[in-house]
Each structure stands twice: as structure tokens, then as C-alpha cells.
Amino acid sequence: MLRVGLTGGIGSGKSTVSALLGEHGAVVIDYDILAREVVEPGSPVIAAIAARFGADMIASDGSLDRTALGALVFAEPSALLALNAITHPAIGELATARERVADPGAIVVHDNPLLVEMGLAAHCDVVIVVDVPEAVQVNRLMVSRGMSEDDARARIATQASRQERTGAADLLIDNTGPLDELSPIVGGIWDELVSRSAEAGG
Ligand code: ADP
């Protein structure tokens, strides 16, 4: 198994790259999905969130009130750290369980916006970073997710810096260009992963 870490700042195009790698045959573990799974109603994680941040973080149907929690943690760095301390270990356990059921010869992509922040880069055989300048991130978040410029910059500020992230990269994807240039770049990256996987003995 080749364990690949894929990361990128919010709006960099990481999810787009992840989907392309999936089309090539990678087994993709999407940490955004895992992050939702760990807070399902009745889960130990949602109970811990209510204990730490208050019962009003939980909606009447038992689901997480993401808007309330988001407003709290993105305004207060120490609250975000506390939330991460609750959720990250549970997310890590789920990811390990997913990896365990993958084919031994698989190329497994850990698609994780916080790969560097969670200290998981060192656990990967190959780290791919999708990189764009901050101005491009902001612009894409405004266009694709309807964020205000201030919101986009605030979200970016909660993540590792561009330099910290690219410093962890074995393979860097520059996604500053137009979307139609991305597919051939990812094709080349896939060929590289296949050859590294073969070198590592499949
Ligand atoms: P991330 O997962 O890093 O937050 P996404 O892959 O969701 O980013 O991309 C954010 C938005 O930017 C999406 O609407 C996507 O279609 C668009 N996008 C991705 N790459 C490019 C590109 N090279 N040029 C223009 N738009 C792009």
C-alpha cells in the first residue's frame, strides 16, 4: 500500500485533485466526510462538544449546530484548538479503520485539509500539496462558495501558512492556472504515484 497525503489551503483545489485521483483508481479517504461522521447524533464526540461548548451547540434533533459552533470557534483560536482536541483523535481512528480494509496494493489518498496541522504528513509515504497564492484562494472562495472577502481571509488564517504547507510537500501541484490544465498535471502525478507504489513493492 502506498499511503499518500493530499492537502491544500481552503479553496486551493484540493477536492478537485482528490476527485481526479479517485478517477485514476486511488482509494480516497475524505477527512471532511470523516469529520461529519464523528459528530453524528448520539456519538461520544458530540457529547464531548456539548460538555465543552454548551448544550446549545446541539440542535433539537440531536445533530450538531454547525453555524453556532463555527461562529464560536472561528472567532476564538483557543476554542478551535479545544474542538480539534476533541474531534481529531476520533477522525484519525476512523481513517485508520478505512485504510485497514483497503486492498494491500492500493494507492490510498488521505484527502485532508489539515494534514500538516494534524501532524500527519510524517505518517505518509508521499505528501502532495495543492498550492495557489492566497489571492487566488480568496477569489475562488468568493466565486464558488459565496464567501465575503473577510470570511475567506478569516478561514485561511485558521490554517497552516502557505509556507508551512509547501514545506511538507514531496510533490507540489501549482493550481494557479485554469481548470483545464489541472487534469494533465494530476495525470502526471498519478503516474508518479504508480511508479513509487511499484518501487515500494506494490
Ligand atoms: P478545496 O477542496 O481546496 O477547498 P475545491 O477543489 O473545492 O477546493 O476548489 C474550490 C473551487 O475552485 C471549486 O469551485 C473548483 O471548481 C474551483 N477550482 C479548482 N481549481 C480551479 C482552477 N484551476 N481554476 C478555476 N477554478 C478552480
CSV table of C-alpha atoms and ligand atoms in Angstrom, one decimal:
chain,number,residue,atom,x,y,z
A,1,MET,CA,0.0,0.0,0.0
A,2,LEU,CA,1.2,3.5,-0.8
A,3,ARG,CA,-0.1,6.0,1.7
A,4,VAL,CA,-0.5,9.4,0.1
A,5,GLY,CA,-1.3,12.6,2.0
A,6,LEU,CA,-3.1,15.2,0.0
A,7,THR,CA,-3.6,18.7,1.3
A,8,GLY,CA,-4.0,22.3,0.3
A,9,GLY,CA,-5.4,25.5,1.8
A,10,ILE,CA,-9.1,26.0,1.6
A,11,GLY,CA,-10.1,26.9,-2.0
A,12,SER,CA,-6.8,25.7,-3.4
A,13,GLY,CA,-8.5,23.0,-5.5
A,14,LYS,CA,-7.6,20.0,-3.2
A,15,SER,CA,-11.0,18.4,-3.6
A,16,THR,CA,-10.8,18.7,-7.3
A,17,VAL,CA,-7.5,17.0,-7.3
A,18,SER,CA,-8.8,14.3,-5.0
A,19,ALA,CA,-11.7,13.6,-7.4
A,20,LEU,CA,-9.3,13.3,-10.3
A,21,LEU,CA,-7.0,10.9,-8.3
A,22,GLY,CA,-10.1,8.8,-7.5
A,23,GLU,CA,-10.9,8.6,-11.2
A,24,HIS,CA,-7.5,7.2,-11.8
A,25,GLY,CA,-8.1,4.5,-9.2
A,26,ALA,CA,-6.9,5.8,-5.9
A,27,VAL,CA,-8.8,4.8,-2.7
A,28,VAL,CA,-9.7,8.2,-1.3
A,29,ILE,CA,-10.3,8.8,2.4
A,30,ASP,CA,-12.1,12.2,2.6
A,31,TYR,CA,-11.4,13.7,6.0
A,32,ASP,CA,-14.3,16.3,5.5
A,33,ILE,CA,-16.7,13.3,5.4
A,34,LEU,CA,-15.0,11.6,8.4
A,35,ALA,CA,-15.3,14.9,10.3
A,36,ARG,CA,-19.0,14.8,9.8
A,37,GLU,CA,-19.3,11.1,10.7
A,38,VAL,CA,-17.7,11.6,14.1
A,39,VAL,CA,-20.3,14.1,15.2
A,40,GLU,CA,-23.3,12.1,14.2
A,41,PRO,CA,-26.2,12.3,16.8
A,42,GLY,CA,-25.5,10.2,19.8
A,43,SER,CA,-21.8,9.9,19.2
A,44,PRO,CA,-19.3,10.3,22.0
A,45,VAL,CA,-17.7,13.2,20.2
A,46,ILE,CA,-21.0,15.2,20.0
A,47,ALA,CA,-21.5,14.6,23.8
A,48,ALA,CA,-17.9,15.9,24.4
A,49,ILE,CA,-18.7,19.0,22.3
A,50,ALA,CA,-21.9,19.7,24.3
A,51,ALA,CA,-19.9,19.3,27.5
A,52,ARG,CA,-17.2,21.7,26.5
A,53,PHE,CA,-19.1,24.3,24.5
A,54,GLY,CA,-22.7,24.1,25.9
A,55,ALA,CA,-25.8,22.1,25.1
A,56,ASP,CA,-27.0,24.9,22.7
A,57,MET,CA,-24.4,23.6,20.2
A,58,ILE,CA,-26.7,20.6,19.6
A,59,ALA,CA,-29.9,21.1,17.7
A,60,SER,CA,-33.2,19.7,18.9
A,61,ASP,CA,-32.9,16.6,16.6
A,62,GLY,CA,-29.5,15.8,18.2
A,63,SER,CA,-27.4,17.0,15.3
A,64,LEU,CA,-24.5,19.4,15.6
A,65,ASP,CA,-25.4,23.1,15.1
A,66,ARG,CA,-22.5,23.8,12.8
A,67,THR,CA,-23.4,27.5,12.4
A,68,ALA,CA,-23.3,28.1,16.2
A,69,LEU,CA,-20.2,26.1,16.7
A,70,GLY,CA,-18.5,27.6,13.6
A,71,ALA,CA,-19.2,31.2,14.9
A,72,LEU,CA,-17.7,30.3,18.2
A,73,VAL,CA,-14.5,28.5,17.1
A,74,PHE,CA,-13.6,30.7,14.1
A,75,ALA,CA,-13.8,33.8,16.4
A,76,GLU,CA,-11.6,32.3,19.1
A,77,PRO,CA,-8.4,30.4,18.4
A,78,SER,CA,-8.3,28.6,21.7
A,79,ALA,CA,-11.8,27.3,21.2
A,80,LEU,CA,-10.8,25.9,17.8
A,81,LEU,CA,-7.9,24.1,19.5
A,82,ALA,CA,-10.2,22.7,22.1
A,83,LEU,CA,-12.6,21.5,19.4
A,84,ASN,CA,-9.8,19.9,17.4
A,85,ALA,CA,-8.5,18.1,20.5
A,86,ILE,CA,-12.0,16.5,20.8
A,87,THR,CA,-12.5,15.6,17.1
A,88,HIS,CA,-9.1,14.9,15.6
A,89,PRO,CA,-8.3,11.7,17.5
A,90,ALA,CA,-11.7,10.3,16.6
A,91,ILE,CA,-11.2,11.3,12.9
A,92,GLY,CA,-7.8,9.6,13.0
A,93,GLU,CA,-9.2,6.4,14.3
A,94,LEU,CA,-11.9,6.3,11.5
A,95,ALA,CA,-9.2,7.0,8.9
A,96,THR,CA,-7.1,4.1,10.2
A,97,ALA,CA,-10.1,1.8,10.0
A,98,ARG,CA,-10.8,2.8,6.4
A,99,GLU,CA,-7.2,2.1,5.5
A,100,ARG,CA,-7.3,-1.3,7.1
A,101,VAL,CA,-10.0,-2.5,4.7
A,102,ALA,CA,-8.2,-1.2,1.5
A,103,ASP,CA,-6.5,-3.6,-0.9
A,104,PRO,CA,-2.9,-4.2,0.1
A,105,GLY,CA,-1.7,-2.9,-3.3
A,106,ALA,CA,-3.9,0.2,-3.2
A,107,ILE,CA,-2.8,3.8,-3.5
A,108,VAL,CA,-4.6,5.3,-0.6
A,109,VAL,CA,-5.1,9.1,-0.6
A,110,HIS,CA,-5.7,10.8,2.7
A,111,ASP,CA,-7.6,13.8,1.5
A,112,ASN,CA,-7.1,16.1,4.5
A,113,PRO,CA,-7.2,19.9,4.5
A,114,LEU,CA,-5.4,19.8,7.9
A,115,LEU,CA,-2.8,17.1,7.1
A,116,VAL,CA,0.0,19.4,8.2
A,117,GLU,CA,-1.9,20.9,11.2
A,118,MET,CA,-2.7,17.4,12.5
A,119,GLY,CA,0.9,16.3,12.2
A,120,LEU,CA,0.0,13.5,9.8
A,121,ALA,CA,2.4,14.4,7.0
A,122,ALA,CA,5.1,12.3,8.6
A,123,HIS,CA,2.9,9.2,8.5
A,124,CYS,CA,2.6,9.4,4.7
A,125,ASP,CA,4.9,7.8,2.1
A,126,VAL,CA,4.2,10.8,-0.2
A,127,VAL,CA,2.7,14.2,0.6
A,128,ILE,CA,1.0,16.1,-2.2
A,129,VAL,CA,0.3,19.8,-1.7
A,130,VAL,CA,-2.1,21.8,-3.9
A,131,ASP,CA,-0.7,25.3,-4.0
A,132,VAL,CA,-2.1,28.7,-5.1
A,133,PRO,CA,-1.3,32.2,-3.9
A,134,GLU,CA,-3.6,33.5,-1.1
A,135,ALA,CA,-5.3,36.0,-3.5
A,136,VAL,CA,-6.4,33.1,-5.7
A,137,GLN,CA,-7.7,31.2,-2.7
A,138,VAL,CA,-9.8,34.2,-1.7
A,139,ASN,CA,-11.1,34.8,-5.2
A,140,ARG,CA,-12.2,31.1,-5.6
A,141,LEU,CA,-13.9,31.0,-2.2
A,142,MET,CA,-15.8,34.2,-3.1
A,143,VAL,CA,-16.8,32.8,-6.5
A,144,SER,CA,-17.5,29.2,-5.6
A,145,ARG,CA,-18.8,29.4,-2.1
A,146,GLY,CA,-20.2,32.9,-2.0
A,147,MET,CA,-18.0,33.9,0.9
A,148,SER,CA,-17.2,37.5,1.6
A,149,GLU,CA,-13.5,38.5,1.3
A,150,ASP,CA,-13.3,38.9,5.1
A,151,ASP,CA,-14.7,35.5,5.8
A,152,ALA,CA,-12.4,33.9,3.2
A,153,ARG,CA,-9.4,35.5,4.8
A,154,ALA,CA,-10.5,34.6,8.3
A,155,ARG,CA,-10.9,30.9,7.3
A,156,ILE,CA,-7.5,30.9,5.6
A,157,ALA,CA,-5.9,32.4,8.8
A,158,THR,CA,-7.1,29.4,10.8
A,159,GLN,CA,-5.0,27.1,8.6
A,160,ALA,CA,-1.3,26.5,8.3
A,161,SER,CA,0.6,29.1,6.3
A,162,ARG,CA,1.3,28.5,2.6
A,163,GLN,CA,5.0,28.2,3.5
A,164,GLU,CA,4.4,25.6,6.3
A,165,ARG,CA,2.2,23.6,4.0
A,166,THR,CA,4.5,23.6,0.9
A,167,GLY,CA,7.4,22.8,3.3
A,168,ALA,CA,5.9,19.4,3.9
A,169,ALA,CA,5.4,18.6,0.2
A,170,ASP,CA,7.1,15.8,-1.7
A,171,LEU,CA,5.0,16.7,-4.8
A,172,LEU,CA,3.7,20.2,-5.4
A,173,ILE,CA,0.7,20.9,-7.6
A,174,ASP,CA,0.6,24.5,-8.8
A,175,ASN,CA,-3.2,25.1,-9.4
A,176,THR,CA,-2.9,28.8,-10.2
A,177,GLY,CA,-3.7,28.1,-13.9
A,178,PRO,CA,-7.1,27.4,-15.5
A,179,LEU,CA,-9.0,24.3,-14.5
A,180,ASP,CA,-8.4,22.5,-17.8
A,181,GLU,CA,-4.6,22.5,-17.0
A,182,LEU,CA,-5.2,20.6,-13.8
A,183,SER,CA,-6.2,17.2,-15.3
A,184,PRO,CA,-3.0,16.6,-17.2
A,185,ILE,CA,-1.0,17.7,-14.1
A,186,VAL,CA,-2.8,15.2,-12.0
A,187,GLY,CA,-2.3,12.5,-14.7
A,188,GLY,CA,1.4,13.0,-14.3
A,189,ILE,CA,1.2,12.9,-10.5
A,190,TRP,CA,-0.8,9.6,-10.8
A,191,ASP,CA,1.9,8.1,-13.0
A,192,GLU,CA,4.5,9.1,-10.4
A,193,LEU,CA,2.4,7.5,-7.6
A,194,VAL,CA,2.1,4.3,-9.5
A,195,SER,CA,5.8,4.1,-10.1
A,196,ARG,CA,6.5,4.8,-6.4
A,197,SER,CA,4.0,2.2,-5.4
A,198,ALA,CA,5.7,-0.3,-7.7
A,199,GLU,CA,9.1,0.6,-6.2
A,200,ALA,CA,7.7,0.1,-2.7
A,201,GLY,CA,6.7,-3.5,-3.8
A,202,GLY,CA,3.0,-2.7,-4.7
B,1,ADP,P1,-10.6,22.9,-1.8
B,1,ADP,O1,-11.0,21.5,-1.7
B,1,ADP,O2,-9.1,23.1,-1.8
B,1,ADP,O3,-11.2,23.8,-0.8
B,1,ADP,P2,-12.0,22.9,-4.3
B,1,ADP,O4,-11.4,21.8,-5.1
B,1,ADP,O5,-13.4,22.7,-3.8
B,1,ADP,O6,-11.0,23.5,-3.2
B,1,ADP,O7,-12.0,24.1,-5.3
B,1,ADP,C1,-12.6,25.4,-4.9
B,1,ADP,C2,-13.4,26.0,-6.1
B,1,ADP,O8,-12.4,26.4,-7.1
B,1,ADP,C3,-14.3,24.9,-6.8
B,1,ADP,O9,-15.4,25.6,-7.3
B,1,ADP,C4,-13.4,24.5,-8.0
B,1,ADP,O10,-14.2,24.0,-9.1
B,1,ADP,C5,-12.6,25.7,-8.4
B,1,ADP,N1,-11.3,25.4,-9.0
B,1,ADP,C6,-10.5,24.4,-8.7
B,1,ADP,N2,-9.4,24.5,-9.4
B,1,ADP,C7,-9.6,25.6,-10.3
B,1,ADP,C8,-8.8,26.2,-11.3
B,1,ADP,N3,-7.6,25.7,-11.6
B,1,ADP,N4,-9.3,27.3,-11.9
B,1,ADP,C9,-10.5,27.8,-11.6
B,1,ADP,N5,-11.3,27.2,-10.6
B,1,ADP,C10,-10.8,26.2,-10.0
